[in-house]
Coordinates of C-alpha atoms in Angstrom, one line a residue:
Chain A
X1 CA -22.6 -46.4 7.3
X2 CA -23.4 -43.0 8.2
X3 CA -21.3 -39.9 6.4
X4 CA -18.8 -37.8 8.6
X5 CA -20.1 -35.1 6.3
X6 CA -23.1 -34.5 7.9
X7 CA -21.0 -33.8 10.7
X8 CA -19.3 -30.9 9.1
X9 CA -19.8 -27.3 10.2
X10 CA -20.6 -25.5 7.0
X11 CA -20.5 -21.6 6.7
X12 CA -24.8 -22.3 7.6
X13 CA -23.8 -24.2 10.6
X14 CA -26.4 -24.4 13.4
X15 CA -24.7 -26.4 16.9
X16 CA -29.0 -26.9 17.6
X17 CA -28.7 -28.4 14.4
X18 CA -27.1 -31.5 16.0
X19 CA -28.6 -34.1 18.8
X20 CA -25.9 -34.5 21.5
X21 CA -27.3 -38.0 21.9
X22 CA -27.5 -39.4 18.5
X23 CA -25.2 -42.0 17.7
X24 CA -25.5 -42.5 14.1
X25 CA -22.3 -44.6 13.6
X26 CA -23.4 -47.8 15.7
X27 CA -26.7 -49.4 16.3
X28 CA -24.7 -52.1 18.2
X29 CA -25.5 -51.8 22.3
X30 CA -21.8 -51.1 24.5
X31 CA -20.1 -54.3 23.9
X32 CA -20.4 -54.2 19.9
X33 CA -19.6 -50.4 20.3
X34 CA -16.2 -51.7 22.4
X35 CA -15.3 -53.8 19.8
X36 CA -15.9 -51.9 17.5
X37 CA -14.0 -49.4 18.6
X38 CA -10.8 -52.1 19.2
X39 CA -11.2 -52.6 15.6
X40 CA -10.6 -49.3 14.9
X41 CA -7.7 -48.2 17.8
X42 CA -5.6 -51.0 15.8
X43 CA -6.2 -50.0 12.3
X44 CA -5.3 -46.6 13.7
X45 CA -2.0 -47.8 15.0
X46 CA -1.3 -49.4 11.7
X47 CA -1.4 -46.2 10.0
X48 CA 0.5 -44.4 12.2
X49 CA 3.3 -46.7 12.1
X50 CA 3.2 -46.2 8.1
X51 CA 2.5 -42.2 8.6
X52 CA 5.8 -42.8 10.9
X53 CA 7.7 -44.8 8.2
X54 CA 7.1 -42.5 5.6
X55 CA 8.3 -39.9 7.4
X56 CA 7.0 -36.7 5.8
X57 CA 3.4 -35.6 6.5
X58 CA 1.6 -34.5 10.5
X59 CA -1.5 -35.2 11.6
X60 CA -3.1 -33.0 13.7
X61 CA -5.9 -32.9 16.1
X62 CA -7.7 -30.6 17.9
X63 CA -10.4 -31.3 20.4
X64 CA -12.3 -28.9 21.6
X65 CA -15.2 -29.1 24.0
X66 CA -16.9 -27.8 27.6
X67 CA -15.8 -29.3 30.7
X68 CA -16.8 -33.0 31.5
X69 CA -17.7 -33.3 27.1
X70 CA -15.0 -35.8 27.2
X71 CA -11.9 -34.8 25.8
X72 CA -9.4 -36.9 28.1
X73 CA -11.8 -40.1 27.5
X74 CA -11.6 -39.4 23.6
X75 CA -7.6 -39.8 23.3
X76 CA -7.3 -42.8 26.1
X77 CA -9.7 -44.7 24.0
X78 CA -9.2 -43.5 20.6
X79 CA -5.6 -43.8 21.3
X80 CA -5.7 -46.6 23.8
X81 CA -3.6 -49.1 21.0
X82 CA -0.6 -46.7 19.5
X83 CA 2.4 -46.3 20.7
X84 CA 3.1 -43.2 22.6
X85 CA 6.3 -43.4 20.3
X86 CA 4.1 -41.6 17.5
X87 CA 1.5 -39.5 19.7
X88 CA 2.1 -36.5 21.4
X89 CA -0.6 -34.6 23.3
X90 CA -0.3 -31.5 24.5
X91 CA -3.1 -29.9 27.3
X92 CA -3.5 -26.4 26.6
X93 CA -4.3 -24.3 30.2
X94 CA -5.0 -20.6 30.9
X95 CA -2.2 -18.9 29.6
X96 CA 1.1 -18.4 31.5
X97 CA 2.3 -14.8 32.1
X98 CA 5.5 -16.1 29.3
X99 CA 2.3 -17.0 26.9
X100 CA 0.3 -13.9 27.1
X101 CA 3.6 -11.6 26.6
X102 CA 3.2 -13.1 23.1
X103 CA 0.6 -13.3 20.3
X104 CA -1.9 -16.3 21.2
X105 CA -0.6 -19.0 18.5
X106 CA 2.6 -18.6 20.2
X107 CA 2.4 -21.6 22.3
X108 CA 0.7 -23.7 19.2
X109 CA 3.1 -23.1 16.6
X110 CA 5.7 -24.3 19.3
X111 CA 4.3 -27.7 19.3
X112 CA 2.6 -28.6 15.5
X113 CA 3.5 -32.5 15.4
X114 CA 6.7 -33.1 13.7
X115 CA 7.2 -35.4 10.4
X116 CA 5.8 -38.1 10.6
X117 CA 3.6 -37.7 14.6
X118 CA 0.3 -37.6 15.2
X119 CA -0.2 -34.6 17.9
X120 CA -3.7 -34.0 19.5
X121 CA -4.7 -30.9 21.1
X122 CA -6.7 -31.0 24.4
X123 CA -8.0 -27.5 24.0
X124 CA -6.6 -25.5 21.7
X125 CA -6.0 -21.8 20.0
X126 CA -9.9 -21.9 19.9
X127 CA -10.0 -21.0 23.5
X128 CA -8.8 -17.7 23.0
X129 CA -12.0 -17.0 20.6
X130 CA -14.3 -18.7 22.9
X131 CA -13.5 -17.7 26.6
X132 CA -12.5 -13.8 25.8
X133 CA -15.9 -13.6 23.6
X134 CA -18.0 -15.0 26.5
X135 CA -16.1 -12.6 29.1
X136 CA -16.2 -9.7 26.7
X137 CA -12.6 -8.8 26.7
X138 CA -12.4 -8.5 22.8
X139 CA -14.9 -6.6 20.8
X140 CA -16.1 -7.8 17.6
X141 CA -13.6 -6.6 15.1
X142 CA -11.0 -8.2 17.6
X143 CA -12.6 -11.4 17.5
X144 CA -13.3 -11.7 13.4
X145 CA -9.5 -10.7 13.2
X146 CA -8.5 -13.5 15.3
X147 CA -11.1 -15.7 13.1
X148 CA -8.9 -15.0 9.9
X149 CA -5.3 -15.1 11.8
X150 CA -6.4 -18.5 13.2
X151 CA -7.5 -19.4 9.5
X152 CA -3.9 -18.1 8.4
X153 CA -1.8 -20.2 10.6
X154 CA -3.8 -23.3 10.0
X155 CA -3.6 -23.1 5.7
X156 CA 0.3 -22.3 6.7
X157 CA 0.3 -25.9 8.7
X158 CA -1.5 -27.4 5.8
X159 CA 0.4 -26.4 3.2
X160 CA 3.7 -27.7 4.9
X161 CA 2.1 -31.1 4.5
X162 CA -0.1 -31.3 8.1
X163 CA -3.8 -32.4 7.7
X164 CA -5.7 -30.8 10.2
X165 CA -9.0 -32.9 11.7
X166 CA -11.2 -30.4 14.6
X167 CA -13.7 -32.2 16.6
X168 CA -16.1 -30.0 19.7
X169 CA -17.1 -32.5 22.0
X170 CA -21.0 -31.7 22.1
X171 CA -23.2 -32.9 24.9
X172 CA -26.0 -31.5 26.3
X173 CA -26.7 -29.3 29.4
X174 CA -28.8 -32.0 31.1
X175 CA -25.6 -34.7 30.4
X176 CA -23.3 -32.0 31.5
X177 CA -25.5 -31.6 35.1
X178 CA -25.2 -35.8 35.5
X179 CA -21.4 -35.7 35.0
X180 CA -20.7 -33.0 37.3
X181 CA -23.0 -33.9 40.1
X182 CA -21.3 -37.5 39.7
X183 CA -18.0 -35.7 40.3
X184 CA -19.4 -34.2 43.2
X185 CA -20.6 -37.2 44.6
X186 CA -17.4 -39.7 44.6
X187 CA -15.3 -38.6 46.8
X188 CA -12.4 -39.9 44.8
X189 CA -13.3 -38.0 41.4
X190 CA -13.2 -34.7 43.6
X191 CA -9.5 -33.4 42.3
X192 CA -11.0 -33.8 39.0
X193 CA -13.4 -31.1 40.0
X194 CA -13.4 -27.1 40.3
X195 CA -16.6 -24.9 41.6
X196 CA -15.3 -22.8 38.4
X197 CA -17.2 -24.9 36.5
X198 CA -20.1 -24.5 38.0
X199 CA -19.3 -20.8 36.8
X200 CA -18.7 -21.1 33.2
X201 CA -21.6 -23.8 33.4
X202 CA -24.0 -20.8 34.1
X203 CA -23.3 -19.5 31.2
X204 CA -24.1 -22.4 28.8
X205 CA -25.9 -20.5 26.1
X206 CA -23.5 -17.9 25.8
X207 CA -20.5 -20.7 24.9
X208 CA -23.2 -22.3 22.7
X209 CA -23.2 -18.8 21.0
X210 CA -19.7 -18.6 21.0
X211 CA -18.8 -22.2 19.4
X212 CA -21.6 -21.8 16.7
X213 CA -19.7 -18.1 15.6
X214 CA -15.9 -19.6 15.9
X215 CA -16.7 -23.3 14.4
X216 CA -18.5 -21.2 11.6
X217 CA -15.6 -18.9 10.7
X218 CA -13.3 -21.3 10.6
X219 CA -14.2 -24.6 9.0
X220 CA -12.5 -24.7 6.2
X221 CA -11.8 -27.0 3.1
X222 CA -8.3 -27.9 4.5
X223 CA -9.3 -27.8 8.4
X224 CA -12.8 -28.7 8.6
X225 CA -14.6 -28.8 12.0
X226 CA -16.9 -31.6 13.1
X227 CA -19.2 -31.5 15.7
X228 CA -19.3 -35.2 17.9
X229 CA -22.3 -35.7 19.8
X230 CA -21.0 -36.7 22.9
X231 CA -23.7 -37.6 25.3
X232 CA -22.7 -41.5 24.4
X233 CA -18.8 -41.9 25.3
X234 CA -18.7 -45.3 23.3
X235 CA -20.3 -44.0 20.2
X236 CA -18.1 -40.3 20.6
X237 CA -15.2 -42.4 20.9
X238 CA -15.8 -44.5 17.8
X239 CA -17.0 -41.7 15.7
X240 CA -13.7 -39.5 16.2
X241 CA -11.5 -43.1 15.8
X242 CA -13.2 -43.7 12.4
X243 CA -13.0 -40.5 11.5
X244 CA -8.9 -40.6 11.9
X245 CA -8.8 -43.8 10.5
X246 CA -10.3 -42.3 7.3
X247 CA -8.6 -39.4 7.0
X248 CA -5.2 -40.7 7.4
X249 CA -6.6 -43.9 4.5
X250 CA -7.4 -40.6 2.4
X251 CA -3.6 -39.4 2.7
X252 CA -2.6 -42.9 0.6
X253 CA 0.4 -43.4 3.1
X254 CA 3.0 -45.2 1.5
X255 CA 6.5 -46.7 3.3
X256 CA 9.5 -45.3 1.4
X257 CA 10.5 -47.6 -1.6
X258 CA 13.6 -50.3 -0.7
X259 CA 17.2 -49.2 -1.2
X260 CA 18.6 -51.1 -4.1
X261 CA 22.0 -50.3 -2.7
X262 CA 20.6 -52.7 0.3
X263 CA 20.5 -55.6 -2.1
X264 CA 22.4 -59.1 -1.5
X265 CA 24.3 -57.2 1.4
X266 CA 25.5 -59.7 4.3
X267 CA 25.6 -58.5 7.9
X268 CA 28.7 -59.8 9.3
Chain B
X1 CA 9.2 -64.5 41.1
X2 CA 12.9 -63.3 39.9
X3 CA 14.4 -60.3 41.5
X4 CA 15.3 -57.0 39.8
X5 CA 18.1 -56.6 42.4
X6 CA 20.3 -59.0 40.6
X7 CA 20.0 -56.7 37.5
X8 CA 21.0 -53.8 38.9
X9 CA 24.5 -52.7 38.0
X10 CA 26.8 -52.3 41.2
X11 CA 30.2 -51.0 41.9
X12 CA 31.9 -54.0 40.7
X13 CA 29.5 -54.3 37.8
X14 CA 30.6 -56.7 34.5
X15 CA 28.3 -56.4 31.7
X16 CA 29.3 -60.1 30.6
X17 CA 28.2 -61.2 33.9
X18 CA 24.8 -60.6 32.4
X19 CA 23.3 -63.3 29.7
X20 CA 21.4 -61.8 27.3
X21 CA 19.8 -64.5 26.3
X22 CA 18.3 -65.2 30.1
X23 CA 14.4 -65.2 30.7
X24 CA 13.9 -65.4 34.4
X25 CA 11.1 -63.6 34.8
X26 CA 9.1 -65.7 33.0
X27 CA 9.2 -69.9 32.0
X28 CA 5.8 -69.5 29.8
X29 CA 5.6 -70.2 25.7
X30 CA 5.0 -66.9 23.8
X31 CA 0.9 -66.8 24.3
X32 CA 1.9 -67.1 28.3
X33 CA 4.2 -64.3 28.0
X34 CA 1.8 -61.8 25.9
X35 CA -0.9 -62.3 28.2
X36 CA 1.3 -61.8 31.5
X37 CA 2.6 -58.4 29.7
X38 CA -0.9 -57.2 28.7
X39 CA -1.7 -57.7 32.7
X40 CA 1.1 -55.7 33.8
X41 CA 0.2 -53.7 31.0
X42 CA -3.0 -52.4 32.2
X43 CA -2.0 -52.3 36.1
X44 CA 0.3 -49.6 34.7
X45 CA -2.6 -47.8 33.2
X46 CA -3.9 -47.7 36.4
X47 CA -1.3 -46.6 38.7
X48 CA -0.3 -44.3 36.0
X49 CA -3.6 -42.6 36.8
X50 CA -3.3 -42.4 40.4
X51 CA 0.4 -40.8 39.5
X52 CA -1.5 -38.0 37.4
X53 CA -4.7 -37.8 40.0
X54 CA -1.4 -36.9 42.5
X55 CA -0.3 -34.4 40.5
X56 CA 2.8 -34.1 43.2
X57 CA 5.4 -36.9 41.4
X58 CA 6.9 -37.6 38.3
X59 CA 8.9 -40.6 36.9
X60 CA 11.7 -41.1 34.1
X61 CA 12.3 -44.1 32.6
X62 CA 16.0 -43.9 30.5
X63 CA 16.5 -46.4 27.9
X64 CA 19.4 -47.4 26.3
X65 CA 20.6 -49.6 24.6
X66 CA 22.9 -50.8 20.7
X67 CA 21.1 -50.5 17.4
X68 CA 17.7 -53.2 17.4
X69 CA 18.0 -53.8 21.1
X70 CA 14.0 -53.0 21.1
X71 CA 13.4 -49.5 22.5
X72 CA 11.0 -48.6 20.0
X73 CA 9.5 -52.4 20.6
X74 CA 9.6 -51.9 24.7
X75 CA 7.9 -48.2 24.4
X76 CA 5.1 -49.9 22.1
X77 CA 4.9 -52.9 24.1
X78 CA 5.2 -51.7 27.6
X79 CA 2.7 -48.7 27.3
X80 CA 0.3 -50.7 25.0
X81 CA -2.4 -49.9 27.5
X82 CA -1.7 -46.6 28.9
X83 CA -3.1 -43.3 27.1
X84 CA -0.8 -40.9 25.2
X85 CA -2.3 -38.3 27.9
X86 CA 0.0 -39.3 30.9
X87 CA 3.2 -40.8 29.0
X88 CA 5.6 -38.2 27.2
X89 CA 8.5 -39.7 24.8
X90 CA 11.5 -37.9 24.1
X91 CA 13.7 -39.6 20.9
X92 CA 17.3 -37.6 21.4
X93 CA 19.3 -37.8 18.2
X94 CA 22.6 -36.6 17.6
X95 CA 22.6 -32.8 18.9
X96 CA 21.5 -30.1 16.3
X97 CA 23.9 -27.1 16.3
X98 CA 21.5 -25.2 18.6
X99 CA 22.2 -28.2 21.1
X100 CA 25.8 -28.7 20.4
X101 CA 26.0 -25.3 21.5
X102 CA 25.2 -26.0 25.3
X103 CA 25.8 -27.9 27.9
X104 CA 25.1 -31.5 26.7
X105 CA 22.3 -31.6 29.4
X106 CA 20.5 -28.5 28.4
X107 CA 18.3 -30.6 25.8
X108 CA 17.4 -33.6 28.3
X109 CA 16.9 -30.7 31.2
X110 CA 14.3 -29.0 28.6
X111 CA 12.2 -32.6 28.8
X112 CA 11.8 -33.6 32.6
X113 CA 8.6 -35.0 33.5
X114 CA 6.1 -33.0 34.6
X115 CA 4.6 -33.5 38.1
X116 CA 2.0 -36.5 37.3
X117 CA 3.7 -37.8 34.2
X118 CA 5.9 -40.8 32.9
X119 CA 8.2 -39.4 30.4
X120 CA 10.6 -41.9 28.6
X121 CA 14.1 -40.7 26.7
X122 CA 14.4 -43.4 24.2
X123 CA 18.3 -42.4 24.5
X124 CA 19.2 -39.7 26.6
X125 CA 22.1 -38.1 28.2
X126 CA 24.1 -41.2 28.4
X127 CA 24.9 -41.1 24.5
X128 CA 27.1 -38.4 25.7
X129 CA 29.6 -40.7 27.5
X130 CA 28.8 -43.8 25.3
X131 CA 29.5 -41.9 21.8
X132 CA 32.6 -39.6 22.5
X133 CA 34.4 -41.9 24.7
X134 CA 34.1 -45.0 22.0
X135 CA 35.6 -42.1 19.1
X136 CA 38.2 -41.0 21.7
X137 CA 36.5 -37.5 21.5
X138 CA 36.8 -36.5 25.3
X139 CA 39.6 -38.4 27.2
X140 CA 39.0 -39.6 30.6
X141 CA 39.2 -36.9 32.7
X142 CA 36.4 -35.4 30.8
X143 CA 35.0 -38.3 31.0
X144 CA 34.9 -38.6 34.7
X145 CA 33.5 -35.1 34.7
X146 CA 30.3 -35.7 32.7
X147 CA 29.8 -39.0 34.7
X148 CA 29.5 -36.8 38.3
X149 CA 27.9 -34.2 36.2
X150 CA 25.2 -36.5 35.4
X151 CA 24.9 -37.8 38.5
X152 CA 24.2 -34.2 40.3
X153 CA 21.9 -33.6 37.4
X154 CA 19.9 -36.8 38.6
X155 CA 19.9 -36.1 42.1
X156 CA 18.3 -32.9 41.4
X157 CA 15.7 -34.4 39.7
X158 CA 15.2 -37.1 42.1
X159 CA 15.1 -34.7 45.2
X160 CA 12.5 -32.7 44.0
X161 CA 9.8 -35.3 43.3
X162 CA 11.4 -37.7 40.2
X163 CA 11.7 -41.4 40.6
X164 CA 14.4 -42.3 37.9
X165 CA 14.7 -45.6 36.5
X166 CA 17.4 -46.6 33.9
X167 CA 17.5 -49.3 31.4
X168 CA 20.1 -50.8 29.5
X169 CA 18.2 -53.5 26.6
X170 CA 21.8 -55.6 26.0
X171 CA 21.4 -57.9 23.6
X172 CA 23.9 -60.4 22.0
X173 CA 25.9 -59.5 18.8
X174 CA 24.7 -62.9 17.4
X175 CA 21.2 -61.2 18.0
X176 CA 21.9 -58.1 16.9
X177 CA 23.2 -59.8 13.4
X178 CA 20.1 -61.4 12.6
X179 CA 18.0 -58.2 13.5
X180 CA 20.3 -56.3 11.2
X181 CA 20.2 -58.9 8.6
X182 CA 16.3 -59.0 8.8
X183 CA 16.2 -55.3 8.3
X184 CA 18.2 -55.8 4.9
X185 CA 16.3 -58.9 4.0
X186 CA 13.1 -57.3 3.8
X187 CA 12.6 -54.2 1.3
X188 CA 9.9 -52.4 3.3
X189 CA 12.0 -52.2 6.5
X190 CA 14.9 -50.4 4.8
X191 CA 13.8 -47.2 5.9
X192 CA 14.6 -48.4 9.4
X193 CA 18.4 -49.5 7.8
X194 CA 21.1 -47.3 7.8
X195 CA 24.9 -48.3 6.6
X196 CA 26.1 -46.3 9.9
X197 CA 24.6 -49.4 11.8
X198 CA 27.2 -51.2 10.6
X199 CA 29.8 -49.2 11.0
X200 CA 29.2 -49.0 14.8
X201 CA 28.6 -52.6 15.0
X202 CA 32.4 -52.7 14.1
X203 CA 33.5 -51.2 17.5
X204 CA 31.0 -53.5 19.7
X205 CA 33.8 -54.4 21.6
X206 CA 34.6 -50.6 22.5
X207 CA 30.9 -50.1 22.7
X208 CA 30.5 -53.0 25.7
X209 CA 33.2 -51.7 27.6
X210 CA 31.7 -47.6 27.0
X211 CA 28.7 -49.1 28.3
X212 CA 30.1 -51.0 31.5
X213 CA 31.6 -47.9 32.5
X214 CA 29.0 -45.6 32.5
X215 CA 26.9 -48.0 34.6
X216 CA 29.0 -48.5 37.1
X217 CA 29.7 -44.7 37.6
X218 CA 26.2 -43.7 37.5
X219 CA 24.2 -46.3 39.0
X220 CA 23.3 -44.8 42.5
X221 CA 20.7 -45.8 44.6
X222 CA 18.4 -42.8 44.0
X223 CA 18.7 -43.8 40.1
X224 CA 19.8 -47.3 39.4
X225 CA 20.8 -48.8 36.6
X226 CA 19.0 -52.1 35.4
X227 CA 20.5 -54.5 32.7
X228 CA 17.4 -56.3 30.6
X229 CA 18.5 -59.2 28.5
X230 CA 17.2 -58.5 25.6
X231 CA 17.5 -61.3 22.7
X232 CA 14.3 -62.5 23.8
X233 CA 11.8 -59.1 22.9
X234 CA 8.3 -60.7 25.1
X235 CA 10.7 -61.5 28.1
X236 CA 12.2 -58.0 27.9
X237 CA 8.9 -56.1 27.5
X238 CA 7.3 -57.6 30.8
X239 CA 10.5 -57.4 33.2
X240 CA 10.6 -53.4 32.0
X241 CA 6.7 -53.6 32.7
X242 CA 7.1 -55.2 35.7
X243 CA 10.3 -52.9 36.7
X244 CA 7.9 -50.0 36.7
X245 CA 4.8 -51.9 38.3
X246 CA 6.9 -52.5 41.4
X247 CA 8.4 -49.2 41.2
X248 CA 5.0 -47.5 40.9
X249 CA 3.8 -49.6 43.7
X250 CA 6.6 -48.5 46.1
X251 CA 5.9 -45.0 45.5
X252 CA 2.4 -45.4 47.5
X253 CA 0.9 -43.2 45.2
X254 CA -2.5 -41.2 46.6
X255 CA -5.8 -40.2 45.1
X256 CA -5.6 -36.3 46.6
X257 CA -8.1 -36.5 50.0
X258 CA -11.9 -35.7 49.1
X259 CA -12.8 -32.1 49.7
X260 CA -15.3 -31.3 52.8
X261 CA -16.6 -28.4 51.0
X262 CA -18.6 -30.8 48.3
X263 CA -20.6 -32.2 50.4
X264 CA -24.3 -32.3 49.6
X265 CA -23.5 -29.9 46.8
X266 CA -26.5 -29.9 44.1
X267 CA -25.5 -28.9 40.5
X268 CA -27.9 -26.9 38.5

C-alpha cells in the first residue's frame, strides 16, 4: 500500500513535484477501483456513526482545487454511503457584500462542524489567499499575514478537539481542457458552465504559483495539506476515502461506556 | 401500487384510524423490500440532481414523530444514495435561550432550503404545538394561534418556490416498548437512552391526541400531512422514498435550456 505521506506538502513542497495522473493507491482497472471505493464509503460510515456516538470531537475537510478538478464528484462518492444525518457541506462562493464587511474567516468560523459532524468544505478560507494573490489585490506582506492568521484559526479548531484533513484536487492543464470542452459540448452539462473559466483558466501557471506558496505556508503538523492527483476520478476518490478512513481510525473513536444506572431496568 | 392519498391527514382526521403496523406499499420479505428502497433510493439521487441543475425550487421534508419512531433510521435509509452536497439536515432540539427568545419560528425560518436543495427538519416547528400543549404550557387559544401561524409561515414558503412535505412516523406503543427496551438491553446503545424517554412515554395518551390535532389544523393542500406506519422500519423507509419520488416527479423538474452562445466553442 502506498503512504499518504508522500502526499504531504512539506515546508520543500514542489505542486511539479506530483503527477496529476498517478494513481498510486490501486493497480486495479475501474471496477476493482469501484469496489474498492464501496469498501471504503461503508467503513467511513461506520466511523462516523461512532465519531457521532461519542459525541465530542469534529472532523473537518477542506477541498480545495481549480474548476472541473473534482471537488463535487469527491464528496458524492466519498460520501455516497453516510448519512447526511452526520455530514454537512458547506459551498463557499465569492463573498457576499455581508461577508466582505467582515474579516475573511468570518463565514468559516460560522460553520466548523459541531461535536460529533463531519463538515466538508467545497472551497474554502484558501480562496482568499489564492484568488486576491493571482488578481494582485494584496501585496506580499498582506498575503504572509493572512498565511499565519489562517494558521491561527486552524490550531484554535484543533485544539477544541477538530482534526483538520486539506486535500487540492490536482489535475493537469491538458485534463482540465478535456473536461471543459466536454462541458461545452453537451448541451445538458451547459449550466454547469461559465466563460469565466475560461478566464481564470488562462492563467493556469499563476494559480499553480499561488497553491505551491499557500499549501506551503500552511501545512502544518495539526492541519496537514495533501495534494490528490486528480486526473483519475476513481483513484482521487478512493485516495481521499482512505485517507478519512485512516485518520478518523487514528482518533481511536470509542462509544461512551454503558450507564450502570441502565442496569436490570424494565420498560413498561 | 397503494395510494399516499389515503395517508394524508384530512379535516376529519383520527390518528387511530391509521394501523401502525400496516405495510401496503409493499407484500415482499425483507431482501424484496431493501432492494425496492435502494431503487427508489437512487431515482432520488437523480431527480435530486435535476432539482439542483434547476437551481429555481427547493423542497422540505418535516419529520416527526415519538421517541424511536425511526427519523434518524428514515434520514439514513431514505438518502442512502444521494450526496451530502444537495441534502441539508436540520436536528431542532429544545430551544437554547437565544431561541427561546424569539418567535418560535425564527430558528426553523433561519434553515429553509435553498433554491436547488432538499433540506429535512428531523423535528421542526411542530414540537411547538406537540410539547406545550401536552404540559398545558399555552392553553388553546394560543394554541389555535401557532397552528394559523404555522400555516402562513408554510404558505410563504410554498409560494415562493418550496414544495413542503410532512411526515408523521406513528408507531405502536407496543413498538415503541421493545425499541426502548432494546436500547436498555444493550450497553453500547445507552448513549442513545435517556430516563426523559420514559417519562414522556407516560403521557402517550396526551401525546396521540397533541398529535391528531396539529395534523388536522395544519394539513393544507399546499403542505400535507402524511401518516407512515412505522412498526415496520423497511416498509416505512421506501413509502417516505417513494413519497418524495412521486413528489419530485410531479414537480416536472428541468435541466436549465442549453446556451446558443457555446456552440462550436474550442477550449484552449
Amino acid at each position: 500500500m502506498a503512504s499518504f505521506k508522500k502526499f504531504r506538502a512539506g515546508p520543500k513542497f514542489k505542486l511539479s513535484g506530483v503527477d496529476p495522473a498517478a494513481t498510486p493507491f490501486s493497480s486495479g482497472g475501474d471496477d476493482a477501483q469501484r469496489e474498492q471505493l464501496d469498501t471504503l464509503a461503508i467503513e467511513l460510515d461506520r466511523l462516523q456513526n461512532v465519531l457521532h456516538a461519542e459525541g465530542r470531537r469534529k472532523l473537518l475537510l477542506v477541498l480545495q482545487g481549480l474548476d472541473t478538478s473534482g471537488k463535487d464528484g469527491t464528496i458524492r462518492w466519498v460520501f455516497s454511503r453516510t448519512s447526511p444525518l452526520g455530514v454537512k457541506v458547506t459551498a463557499f462562493k465569492a463573498p457576499t457584500e455581508e461577508e466582505r464587511a467582515r474579516d475573511f474567516l468570518w463565514r468559516c468560523h460560522a460553520v466548523v462542524p459541531r461535536a460529533g459532524e463531519i463538515t466538508v468544505w467545497n472551497r474554502s478560507h484558501y480562496e482568499d489567499v489564492l484568488v486576491p494573490v493571482v488578481e494582485g489585490w494584496i501585496d506580499k506582506d498582506q498575503t504572509r499575514q493572512r498565511y499565519a492568521q489562517i494558521n491561527d484559526f486552524e490550531r484554535l479548531l484543533t485544539q477544541t478537539g477538530t482534526v483538520i484533513v486539506k486535500c487540492m484536487l490536482h489535475i493537469s492543464k491538458q485534463e482540465q481542457r478535456v473536461r471543459l470542452q466536454e462541458r461545452v459540448d453537451q448541451p445538458d452539462k451547459h449550466w454547469k458552465f461559465s466563460l469565466d473559466d475560461l478566464a481564470v483558466r488562462k492563467k493556469w501557471d499563476a494559480y499553480q504559483a499561488a497553491y505551491e506558496k499557500a499549501l506551503t505556508a500552511t501545512s502544518t503538523d495539526d492541519a496537514p495539506w495533501y495534494v490528490i492527483p486528480a486526473d483519475s476520478k476513481h483513484h482521487r476518490n478512493l485516495m481521499i476515502a482512505g485517507l478519512l478512513v485512516k485518520t478518523l481510525k487514528d482518533m481511536k473513536l470509542r462509544v461512551p461506556p454503558a450507564d450502570p444506572a441502565l442496569k436490570g431496568l424494565v420498560v413498561e
